[in-house]
Amino acid sequence: MGSKYDVVVIGGGPAGYVAAIRAAQNGLRVACIDAWKNPDGKPALGGTCLNAGCIPSKALLESSELFHRAGHEFASHGIQVGKPVLDLAVMQSRKAAIVRQFSGGIRELFKANGVTSLAGHGYLLPANKIRYTPDGGEPELLEAEHVVLAAGSVPVELPFARFDGERIVDSRGALEFSAVPARLGVIGGGVIGLELGSVWQRLGAQTTVIEALDRFLFMADGQIARDAQRQFKKQGLDIRLGARVTETRSTAAGVAVSYEDERGRHSLEVDRLIVAVGRRPATEGLLDPLAGVQLAERGFVAVDAECRTTAANVWAVGDLVRGPMLAHKGSEEGVMVADLIAGRYGHVNYAAIPSVIYTAPEIAWVGQTEEQLKEASQSYKVGTFNFAASGRARAMEQAAGLVKVLADAATDRLLGVHIIGPMAGELIGEAVVAMEFEASAEDLQRTIHAHPTLSEAIHEAALSADRRALHAINH
Ligand code: FAD
Ligand code: NAD
């Protein structure tokens, strides 16, 4: 194997492996270096998303949701199953099997596309040289016309709640519990806190989420966030807002967490504590200072709109750069960069990136929130439709939540679509396509939606923006 490539990608997560595959499809000679190792010591492609993020968390969310529904919902359908019994070992091994299979799938895709897969560590040197250190081997020097940095991100650690892998864990540890903690604490009421908090709460943990901000789910539309907070509270999730953790201490039984809010100081004892207060770009041990790659605020690699760094022919994608830390955002950047390198057209529409929170009910949105439109003094109209009036949602026994459509008051162009309810993460796809095609609320109104489907709620919300909803009273 020669050590000269057209493209060397550092990082084999959804941003990096997709960039490598597309670059190879474009006829380029490509290598992808990835350092990920699973607890068995074996390298595994797919990065955080596949090995300790999107996929394992969704596997456990699905299993725990079924467990919960079997215990709480089946009876209302007339199905008596008795009290469901949890076999966590089987649940965990099912999750691990899905991850293993997909990681092997990327290996096969690399082979099929002719991408050279290099397990080990990559370090960018000046003049597009890369020092590659194989696992347990001597460093080698690689050369590349173009380098794509895709090293991803790592969890933020709090100085007063250090990860010990046992009682105080990050999201990776929280996916691997071998027993359901009786009392679970979560620092951070963001996406990870809510998803993983939900998993263990559904399996029986008494779960308390401690969130620093006063506003719940600050990044979501306010109306949707308020509905989510109400529904999670009803489910028994204890969410404490405006709460700043000041100290954690080991106790005989677990961890004592001290925090402050406007009412004063409080203490809480839990058996396990998940810290999920955000992630930071993984630039440590990646860049020679003379390589010319500058960092922006909060340690992200500085890039332009097309993911070029400040060094010639060095690109950066995914969690390493600005924008939402989402797998599909990173993958699209990988595709764009691989196409631009090959001299083709490449573009990412940052205004139409969907966000999904896989709780029950799911929360999903694309475009701007009502708060953002107000802030921008944009004139808009609002249409909403409650799933309570959706025949399909009723049949599914999941009729809580709503769809909210925001459109330009003057031009009718869609500005944002926000959903809380069953399969919101699937439903949002329609809104993403509509926004990608610069559709109006009227375009959605005139699109035929099958009956009875959940998607009719989007149709009705679009109608409601013009006070023309057919299955709700227009106010
Ligand atoms: P990563 O996936 O982090 O991959 C980077 C890879 O680079 C890793 O394998 C790392 O080992 C390797 N690497 C780092 N430095 C080097 C180096 N110097 N040399 C060689 N290799 C290196 N996003 C969603 O869109 N949907 C979800 O449902 C979702 N769920 C999530 C759940 C959890 C619990 C977590 C933690 C994250 C979740 N995310 C989700 C976020 C998603 O995982 C990230 O946005 C995504 O993985 C970023 O992709 P990436 O390729 O930029 O980086
Ligand atoms: P996040 O930014 O979503 O949430 C972190 C939360 O912690 C925020 O609400 C913040 O106010 C709070 N916080 C910060 N410091 C705190 C402190 N000291 N005490 C109490 N609260 C504090 O981050 P995350 O949940 O760690 O997730 C990391 C990234 O992973 C996110 O950017 C997210 O996009 C991605 N992710 C996505 C999905 C998905 O797409 N479904 C799932 C999981 C993770």
Coordinates of C-alpha atoms and ligand atoms in Angstrom, one line a residue:
M1 CA 0.0 0.0 0.0
G2 CA 1.4 3.4 -1.0
S3 CA 1.2 6.2 1.5
K4 CA 0.0 8.9 -1.0
Y5 CA -3.7 9.5 -1.2
D6 CA -6.0 12.0 -2.9
V7 CA -7.9 12.3 0.3
V8 CA -7.1 11.2 3.9
V9 CA -10.1 11.5 6.3
I10 CA -9.3 11.6 10.0
G11 CA -12.3 10.2 11.9
G12 CA -14.7 7.4 10.9
G13 CA -17.9 8.7 12.4
P14 CA -21.0 9.7 10.3
A15 CA -19.2 12.8 9.0
G16 CA -15.9 11.1 8.2
Y17 CA -17.0 7.7 6.8
V18 CA -19.6 9.3 4.6
A19 CA -17.0 11.8 3.3
A20 CA -14.6 8.8 2.6
I21 CA -17.3 6.8 0.7
R22 CA -18.4 9.8 -1.4
A23 CA -14.8 10.8 -2.2
A24 CA -14.1 7.2 -3.4
Q25 CA -17.4 7.2 -5.4
N26 CA -16.0 10.3 -7.1
G27 CA -13.0 8.3 -8.3
L28 CA -10.5 9.5 -5.7
R29 CA -7.9 7.4 -3.8
V30 CA -9.0 7.6 -0.2
A31 CA -7.9 6.5 3.3
C32 CA -9.9 6.9 6.5
I33 CA -8.1 6.8 9.8
D34 CA -10.2 6.0 12.9
A35 CA -9.2 5.6 16.5
W36 CA -12.5 4.3 18.0
K37 CA -12.2 1.2 20.2
N38 CA -15.0 -0.6 21.9
P39 CA -14.6 -1.9 25.4
D40 CA -13.4 -5.3 24.0
G41 CA -10.4 -3.4 22.7
K42 CA -11.4 -3.9 19.0
P43 CA -11.5 -1.0 16.6
A44 CA -15.0 -0.2 15.3
L45 CA -16.1 2.2 12.5
G46 CA -19.0 4.5 12.9
G47 CA -17.8 6.9 15.6
T48 CA -19.8 8.2 18.5
C49 CA -23.1 8.0 16.5
L50 CA -23.0 4.3 15.8
N51 CA -21.0 3.0 18.8
A52 CA -22.2 5.2 21.7
G53 CA -24.8 7.6 20.4
C54 CA -27.6 7.7 18.0
I55 CA -28.0 3.9 17.3
P56 CA -27.5 2.3 20.8
S57 CA -29.6 5.0 22.4
K58 CA -32.5 4.5 19.9
A59 CA -32.3 0.7 20.4
L60 CA -32.7 1.2 24.2
L61 CA -35.4 3.9 23.7
E62 CA -37.4 1.5 21.6
S63 CA -37.0 -1.5 24.0
S64 CA -37.8 0.6 27.1
E65 CA -40.8 2.2 25.4
L66 CA -42.2 -1.3 24.5
F67 CA -41.6 -2.3 28.1
H68 CA -43.4 0.7 29.4
R69 CA -46.3 0.3 27.0
A70 CA -46.7 -3.4 27.8
G71 CA -47.0 -2.4 31.5
H72 CA -49.2 0.7 31.1
E73 CA -51.0 0.7 27.8
F74 CA -51.7 -2.8 26.6
A75 CA -54.6 -3.2 29.0
S76 CA -56.4 -0.2 27.4
H77 CA -56.3 -2.1 24.1
G78 CA -57.9 -5.1 25.9
I79 CA -54.6 -7.0 26.1
Q80 CA -53.9 -8.5 29.5
V81 CA -50.2 -9.5 29.8
G82 CA -49.6 -9.2 33.5
K83 CA -46.7 -7.3 34.9
P84 CA -43.9 -7.3 32.3
V85 CA -40.5 -8.7 33.5
L86 CA -37.3 -6.9 32.5
D87 CA -34.4 -8.9 31.1
L88 CA -31.9 -6.1 30.9
A89 CA -29.1 -8.4 29.7
V90 CA -31.1 -9.4 26.6
M91 CA -32.1 -5.8 26.0
Q92 CA -28.4 -4.8 26.2
S93 CA -27.2 -7.6 24.0
R94 CA -29.8 -6.8 21.3
K95 CA -28.6 -3.3 21.3
A96 CA -24.9 -4.4 21.0
A97 CA -25.8 -6.8 18.1
I98 CA -27.4 -3.9 16.2
V99 CA -24.3 -1.8 16.7
R100 CA -21.9 -4.6 15.7
Q101 CA -23.9 -5.4 12.6
F102 CA -23.9 -1.7 11.4
S103 CA -20.2 -1.2 12.2
G104 CA -19.4 -4.3 10.1
G105 CA -21.6 -2.8 7.4
I106 CA -19.4 0.3 7.2
R107 CA -16.4 -2.0 6.9
E108 CA -18.1 -3.7 3.9
L109 CA -19.0 -0.3 2.3
F110 CA -15.4 0.8 2.6
K111 CA -14.3 -2.4 0.9
A112 CA -16.9 -2.2 -1.8
N113 CA -15.9 1.4 -2.5
G114 CA -12.2 0.9 -2.3
V115 CA -11.6 3.1 0.8
T116 CA -8.5 2.1 2.7
S117 CA -9.5 1.7 6.4
L118 CA -6.7 2.5 8.9
A119 CA -7.3 1.7 12.5
G120 CA -5.3 4.0 14.8
H121 CA -4.6 7.7 15.4
G122 CA -4.2 10.5 12.9
Y123 CA -2.3 13.8 13.5
L124 CA -2.2 16.6 10.9
L125 CA 1.3 17.9 10.2
P126 CA 2.1 20.9 8.0
A127 CA 1.8 20.7 4.2
N128 CA -0.9 18.1 4.2
K129 CA 1.2 15.3 5.8
I130 CA -0.5 13.1 8.3
R131 CA 1.2 11.1 11.0
Y132 CA -0.7 7.8 11.3
T133 CA 0.0 5.7 14.4
P134 CA -1.6 2.2 14.0
D135 CA -2.9 0.6 17.2
G136 CA 0.2 -0.8 18.9
G137 CA 2.4 0.0 15.9
E138 CA 5.0 2.5 14.8
P139 CA 4.0 5.9 13.3
E140 CA 3.9 6.2 9.5
L141 CA 3.8 9.3 7.4
L142 CA 1.0 9.7 4.9
E143 CA 0.6 12.4 2.2
A144 CA -2.7 13.7 0.8
E145 CA -3.8 16.2 -1.7
H146 CA -6.7 16.9 0.6
V147 CA -7.3 16.2 4.3
V148 CA -10.8 16.0 5.8
L149 CA -10.8 16.4 9.6
A150 CA -13.8 14.6 11.1
A151 CA -12.6 13.8 14.7
G152 CA -16.1 14.5 16.2
S153 CA -16.7 15.5 19.8
V154 CA -16.3 14.3 23.4
P155 CA -18.5 14.8 26.5
V156 CA -17.9 17.9 28.6
E157 CA -16.8 17.0 32.1
L158 CA -17.7 19.1 35.1
P159 CA -14.8 19.7 37.6
F160 CA -17.2 18.9 40.5
A161 CA -18.7 15.8 38.9
R162 CA -15.7 13.9 37.4
F163 CA -16.6 10.7 35.5
D164 CA -15.6 7.6 37.4
G165 CA -17.2 5.1 35.0
E166 CA -19.2 3.6 37.9
R167 CA -21.4 6.0 39.7
I168 CA -20.8 9.2 37.7
V169 CA -21.0 8.5 34.0
D170 CA -21.1 10.2 30.7
S171 CA -23.6 9.2 28.0
R172 CA -21.5 6.2 26.9
G173 CA -21.5 4.8 30.5
A174 CA -25.2 5.5 30.7
L175 CA -25.9 3.2 27.7
E176 CA -24.1 0.3 29.4
F177 CA -25.8 0.1 32.9
S178 CA -26.1 -3.6 33.8
A179 CA -28.8 -3.0 36.4
V180 CA -31.5 -0.3 36.6
P181 CA -30.5 2.2 39.2
A182 CA -33.3 2.7 41.8
R183 CA -32.5 6.5 41.9
L184 CA -31.0 8.2 38.9
G185 CA -29.8 11.7 38.7
V186 CA -29.1 13.5 35.4
I187 CA -27.2 16.8 35.2
G188 CA -28.3 18.6 32.0
G189 CA -31.9 18.6 30.6
G190 CA -30.8 18.6 27.0
V191 CA -31.2 16.0 24.3
I192 CA -29.0 13.3 25.9
G193 CA -30.4 14.0 29.4
L194 CA -34.0 13.6 28.3
E195 CA -33.4 10.6 26.0
L196 CA -31.3 8.6 28.4
G197 CA -33.2 9.8 31.4
S198 CA -36.4 8.4 29.7
V199 CA -34.8 5.0 29.0
W200 CA -34.0 4.4 32.6
Q201 CA -37.1 6.0 34.0
R202 CA -39.3 3.7 31.8
L203 CA -37.3 0.7 33.1
G204 CA -38.1 1.7 36.7
A205 CA -35.5 4.3 37.8
Q206 CA -36.8 7.2 39.8
T207 CA -35.3 9.9 37.7
T208 CA -34.4 13.5 38.5
V209 CA -33.1 15.9 35.8
I210 CA -31.2 19.0 37.0
E211 CA -31.1 21.7 34.4
A212 CA -29.2 25.0 34.8
L213 CA -31.5 27.1 32.6
D214 CA -34.9 28.4 33.7
R215 CA -36.4 27.6 30.3
F216 CA -37.0 24.0 29.5
L217 CA -35.6 22.9 26.0
F218 CA -34.5 26.4 25.2
M219 CA -33.6 25.4 21.6
A220 CA -37.2 24.2 20.8
D221 CA -40.2 26.3 20.0
G222 CA -41.6 27.6 23.3
Q223 CA -45.1 26.2 22.9
I224 CA -43.8 22.8 22.1
A225 CA -41.3 22.9 25.0
R226 CA -44.1 23.8 27.4
D227 CA -46.2 20.9 26.2
A228 CA -43.2 18.5 26.4
Q229 CA -42.5 19.7 30.0
R230 CA -46.1 19.1 31.0
Q231 CA -46.1 15.6 29.4
F232 CA -42.8 14.5 30.9
K233 CA -43.9 15.7 34.3
K234 CA -47.1 13.7 34.0
Q235 CA -45.0 10.7 33.2
G236 CA -43.1 11.1 36.5
L237 CA -39.9 12.7 35.2
D238 CA -38.7 15.1 37.9
I239 CA -37.3 18.1 36.1
R240 CA -35.7 20.8 38.2
L241 CA -35.1 24.0 36.2
G242 CA -32.8 26.9 37.0
A243 CA -30.7 24.6 39.2
R244 CA -26.9 24.9 39.3
V245 CA -25.0 21.9 40.6
T246 CA -22.3 23.0 43.0
E247 CA -20.8 19.8 44.3
T248 CA -21.1 16.0 44.2
R249 CA -19.8 13.6 46.9
S250 CA -19.6 9.9 47.1
T251 CA -21.8 8.3 49.8
A252 CA -22.1 4.7 51.0
A253 CA -25.1 4.2 48.7
G254 CA -24.2 6.4 45.7
V255 CA -23.7 10.1 45.0
A256 CA -24.9 13.1 46.9
V257 CA -25.6 16.0 44.5
S258 CA -25.8 19.6 45.9
Y259 CA -27.4 22.3 43.8
E260 CA -28.8 25.8 44.1
D261 CA -31.8 27.4 42.6
E262 CA -33.8 30.6 43.4
R263 CA -35.2 28.9 46.5
G264 CA -31.8 28.2 48.0
R265 CA -29.5 25.2 48.4
H266 CA -30.7 21.6 48.0
S267 CA -29.2 18.1 48.2
L268 CA -30.3 14.9 46.4
E269 CA -28.9 11.4 46.8
V270 CA -28.9 9.1 43.8
D271 CA -27.4 5.7 43.0
R272 CA -26.1 6.8 39.6
L273 CA -25.5 10.2 38.1
I274 CA -25.4 10.9 34.3
V275 CA -23.6 14.1 33.3
A276 CA -24.9 15.3 30.0
V277 CA -24.1 19.0 29.8
G278 CA -23.0 19.2 26.2
R279 CA -20.1 18.0 24.1
R280 CA -16.9 19.7 22.9
P281 CA -15.0 19.3 19.6
A282 CA -12.2 16.6 19.8
T283 CA -9.2 18.7 18.7
E284 CA -6.8 17.4 21.3
G285 CA -3.9 15.4 19.7
L286 CA -5.2 16.2 16.2
L287 CA -3.4 19.3 14.9
D288 CA 0.2 20.3 14.7
P289 CA 0.2 24.0 15.6
L290 CA 2.2 24.6 12.4
A291 CA -0.4 22.9 10.2
G292 CA -2.2 26.3 9.9
V293 CA -5.7 25.1 11.1
Q294 CA -7.1 27.8 13.3
L295 CA -9.8 27.3 16.0
A296 CA -12.9 29.4 16.4
E297 CA -14.8 30.1 19.6
R298 CA -15.4 27.2 22.1
G299 CA -12.6 25.2 20.4
F300 CA -14.4 24.4 17.1
V301 CA -12.3 24.2 14.0
A302 CA -12.8 27.5 12.1
V303 CA -14.4 26.8 8.7
D304 CA -16.2 28.8 6.0
A305 CA -19.7 28.0 4.7
E306 CA -18.2 25.1 2.6
C307 CA -16.2 23.6 5.5
R308 CA -12.7 24.9 4.3
T309 CA -10.4 25.4 7.3
T310 CA -7.7 28.1 7.3
A311 CA -5.1 25.7 5.9
A312 CA -5.0 25.0 2.1
N313 CA -6.8 21.8 1.1
V314 CA -7.7 20.9 4.7
W315 CA -11.4 20.6 5.4
A316 CA -13.3 20.0 8.6
V317 CA -16.8 18.5 9.0
G318 CA -19.3 17.2 11.6
D319 CA -19.2 17.9 15.4
L320 CA -15.7 19.4 15.0
V321 CA -17.2 22.5 13.4
R322 CA -20.0 25.1 14.0
G323 CA -23.6 24.1 13.7
P324 CA -25.8 21.6 15.4
M325 CA -24.0 18.4 16.7
L326 CA -26.1 16.0 14.6
A327 CA -25.1 13.0 12.6
H328 CA -27.1 13.9 9.5
K329 CA -25.6 17.4 9.5
G330 CA -22.1 15.9 9.6
S331 CA -22.9 13.4 6.9
E332 CA -24.2 16.1 4.6
E333 CA -21.0 18.2 5.2
G334 CA -19.0 15.1 4.4
V335 CA -20.8 14.7 1.1
M336 CA -20.4 18.4 0.2
V337 CA -16.7 18.4 0.9
A338 CA -16.1 15.2 -1.0
D339 CA -18.0 16.6 -4.0
L340 CA -16.2 20.0 -3.8
I341 CA -12.8 18.2 -3.7
A342 CA -13.7 16.3 -6.8
G343 CA -14.6 19.6 -8.6
R344 CA -18.4 18.9 -8.4
Y345 CA -21.2 21.0 -7.0
G346 CA -21.6 20.7 -3.2
H347 CA -23.9 22.5 -0.8
V348 CA -25.5 22.2 2.7
N349 CA -28.7 24.0 3.4
Y350 CA -28.1 24.9 7.0
A351 CA -31.6 26.4 7.2
A352 CA -33.3 23.0 6.7
I353 CA -31.6 20.7 9.1
P354 CA -34.2 18.7 11.1
S355 CA -33.8 18.1 14.8
V356 CA -35.4 15.2 16.6
I357 CA -35.6 14.3 20.3
Y358 CA -36.6 10.6 20.6
T359 CA -38.5 10.8 23.8
A360 CA -42.2 9.7 24.0
P361 CA -43.8 11.7 22.6
E362 CA -41.1 12.5 20.1
I363 CA -40.2 16.2 19.4
A364 CA -39.1 17.3 16.0
W365 CA -38.7 20.5 14.1
V366 CA -37.2 22.2 11.1
G367 CA -36.7 25.9 10.5
Q368 CA -37.3 28.7 12.9
T369 CA -39.2 28.8 16.2
E370 CA -41.8 31.4 17.0
E371 CA -39.4 33.1 19.4
Q372 CA -36.8 33.4 16.7
L373 CA -39.3 35.0 14.3
K374 CA -40.4 37.5 17.0
E375 CA -36.8 38.3 17.7
A376 CA -36.2 38.9 14.0
S377 CA -39.4 41.1 13.8
Q378 CA -40.6 38.8 11.0
S379 CA -44.3 38.9 10.4
Y380 CA -45.7 35.4 10.5
K381 CA -48.9 33.4 10.9
V382 CA -49.4 30.3 13.0
G383 CA -51.4 27.2 12.4
T384 CA -51.7 24.4 14.9
F385 CA -53.4 21.0 15.1
N386 CA -53.7 18.7 18.1
F387 CA -53.1 15.0 17.7
A388 CA -56.2 14.5 19.9
A389 CA -58.3 15.1 16.7
S390 CA -56.2 12.7 14.6
G391 CA -57.9 9.3 14.0
R392 CA -54.7 7.5 13.6
A393 CA -53.1 9.0 16.7
R394 CA -56.2 7.9 18.7
A395 CA -56.0 4.4 17.2
M396 CA -52.4 4.3 18.3
E397 CA -53.4 5.4 21.9
Q398 CA -50.9 8.3 21.4
A399 CA -53.1 11.3 20.9
A400 CA -51.1 13.8 23.0
G401 CA -49.2 16.7 21.3
L402 CA -49.6 18.9 18.3
V403 CA -48.2 20.1 15.0
K404 CA -47.4 23.8 14.6
V405 CA -46.8 25.5 11.2
L406 CA -45.2 28.9 10.9
A407 CA -45.5 30.8 7.6
D408 CA -44.6 34.2 6.3
A409 CA -47.6 36.5 6.8
A410 CA -47.0 38.2 3.5
T411 CA -45.6 35.5 1.2
D412 CA -47.1 32.4 2.8
R413 CA -43.6 30.7 2.6
L414 CA -43.0 28.1 5.3
L415 CA -40.6 29.4 8.0
G416 CA -40.8 26.5 10.5
V417 CA -42.6 23.3 11.4
H418 CA -42.7 22.0 15.0
I419 CA -44.1 18.7 16.1
I420 CA -44.6 17.0 19.5
G421 CA -46.4 13.7 19.2
P422 CA -46.2 10.1 17.8
M423 CA -43.5 9.5 15.2
A424 CA -42.7 13.2 15.1
G425 CA -39.2 12.3 13.9
E426 CA -40.6 10.5 10.8
L427 CA -43.3 13.2 10.2
I428 CA -40.8 16.0 10.1
G429 CA -39.4 14.6 6.8
E430 CA -42.3 16.0 4.9
A431 CA -41.7 19.5 6.3
V432 CA -38.0 19.3 5.5
V433 CA -38.7 18.4 1.9
A434 CA -41.3 21.2 1.8
M435 CA -38.8 23.8 3.1
E436 CA -36.1 22.5 0.9
F437 CA -38.4 23.3 -2.1
E438 CA -39.3 26.6 -0.5
A439 CA -43.0 25.6 -0.3
S440 CA -45.8 27.7 1.1
A441 CA -48.4 26.8 3.7
E442 CA -50.8 26.6 0.7
D443 CA -48.6 24.0 -1.0
L444 CA -49.0 21.8 2.1
Q445 CA -52.8 22.6 2.2
R446 CA -53.2 21.4 -1.4
T447 CA -51.1 18.3 -1.0
I448 CA -53.2 15.1 -0.5
H449 CA -52.4 13.3 2.7
A450 CA -53.6 9.7 3.1
H451 CA -56.4 9.1 5.6
P452 CA -56.1 8.1 8.4
T453 CA -52.5 9.0 8.9
L454 CA -50.5 11.0 11.4
S455 CA -49.4 13.2 8.5
E456 CA -52.9 14.6 8.2
A457 CA -52.0 16.6 11.3
I458 CA -49.5 18.5 9.2
H459 CA -52.1 19.1 6.5
E460 CA -54.6 20.5 9.1
A461 CA -51.9 22.6 10.8
A462 CA -51.1 24.2 7.5
L463 CA -54.8 24.8 6.8
S464 CA -55.1 26.3 10.3
A465 CA -52.5 28.9 9.5
D466 CA -55.2 30.4 7.2
R467 CA -58.1 29.6 9.6
R468 CA -59.3 26.9 7.2
A469 CA -58.7 23.8 9.3
L470 CA -61.5 21.2 8.6
H471 CA -61.3 19.0 11.6
A472 CA -60.8 21.7 14.3
I473 CA -62.5 24.9 15.2
N474 CA -60.6 27.9 13.8
H475 CA -60.0 30.6 16.3
Ligands
FAD1 P1 -18.0 11.2 15.8 O1 -19.2 10.4 15.5 O2 -17.7 11.6 17.2 O3 -16.8 10.4 15.1 C1 -15.5 10.9 15.2 C2 -14.6 9.7 15.1 O4 -13.2 10.2 15.0 C3 -14.5 8.8 16.3 O5 -14.6 7.4 15.9 C4 -13.2 9.1 17.0 O6 -12.7 8.0 17.7 C5 -12.4 9.4 15.8 N1 -11.2 10.2 16.1 C6 -11.1 11.3 16.9 N2 -9.9 11.9 16.9 C7 -9.1 11.1 16.1 C8 -7.8 11.1 15.6 N3 -7.0 12.0 16.0 N4 -7.4 10.1 14.8 C9 -8.2 9.1 14.4 N5 -9.5 9.1 14.7 C10 -10.0 10.0 15.6 N6 -27.2 12.8 16.5 C11 -28.3 12.6 15.7 O7 -28.3 13.2 14.6 N7 -29.3 11.8 16.1 C12 -29.3 11.1 17.3 O8 -30.3 10.4 17.5 C13 -28.2 11.3 18.1 N8 -28.2 10.6 19.3 C14 -27.1 10.8 20.1 C15 -27.0 10.1 21.3 C16 -25.9 10.2 22.1 C17 -25.9 9.4 23.4 C18 -24.8 11.0 21.7 C19 -23.6 11.1 22.6 C20 -24.8 11.6 20.5 C21 -26.0 11.6 19.7 N9 -26.0 12.3 18.5 C22 -27.1 12.1 17.7 C23 -24.9 13.1 18.0 C24 -24.1 12.4 17.0 O9 -23.6 11.2 17.6 C25 -22.9 13.2 16.5 O10 -23.5 14.4 16.0 C26 -22.2 12.5 15.4 O11 -21.6 11.3 15.9 C27 -21.0 13.4 14.9 O12 -20.4 12.7 13.9 P2 -18.8 13.0 13.6 O13 -18.5 12.1 12.5 O14 -18.6 14.4 13.5 O15 -18.0 12.6 14.9
NAD2 P1 -27.3 19.7 25.0 O1 -26.6 21.0 24.6 O2 -28.4 19.2 24.2 O3 -27.9 19.9 26.5 C1 -27.0 20.2 27.6 C2 -27.9 20.8 28.7 O4 -27.2 20.8 29.9 C3 -28.4 22.2 28.3 O5 -29.8 22.3 28.5 C4 -27.6 23.1 29.3 O6 -28.3 24.2 29.7 C5 -27.4 22.1 30.5 N1 -26.3 22.4 31.3 C6 -25.0 22.8 31.0 N2 -24.2 22.9 32.0 C7 -25.0 22.6 33.1 C8 -24.7 22.5 34.5 N3 -23.5 22.8 35.0 N4 -25.7 22.1 35.3 C9 -26.9 21.8 34.8 N5 -27.2 21.9 33.5 C10 -26.3 22.3 32.7 O7 -26.2 18.6 25.2 P2 -26.2 17.1 25.4 O8 -27.6 16.7 25.8 O9 -25.1 16.7 26.2 O10 -26.0 16.5 23.9 C11 -24.8 16.8 23.2 C12 -25.0 16.9 21.7 O11 -25.4 15.6 21.2 C13 -26.2 17.8 21.4 O12 -25.7 18.9 20.7 C14 -27.1 17.1 20.6 O13 -27.4 17.7 19.4 C15 -26.4 15.8 20.3 N6 -27.5 14.7 20.5 C16 -28.5 14.7 19.6 C17 -29.5 13.7 19.8 C18 -30.6 13.7 18.8 O14 -30.5 14.2 17.7 N7 -31.7 13.1 19.1 C19 -29.5 12.9 20.9 C20 -28.4 13.0 21.8 C21 -27.4 13.9 21.6

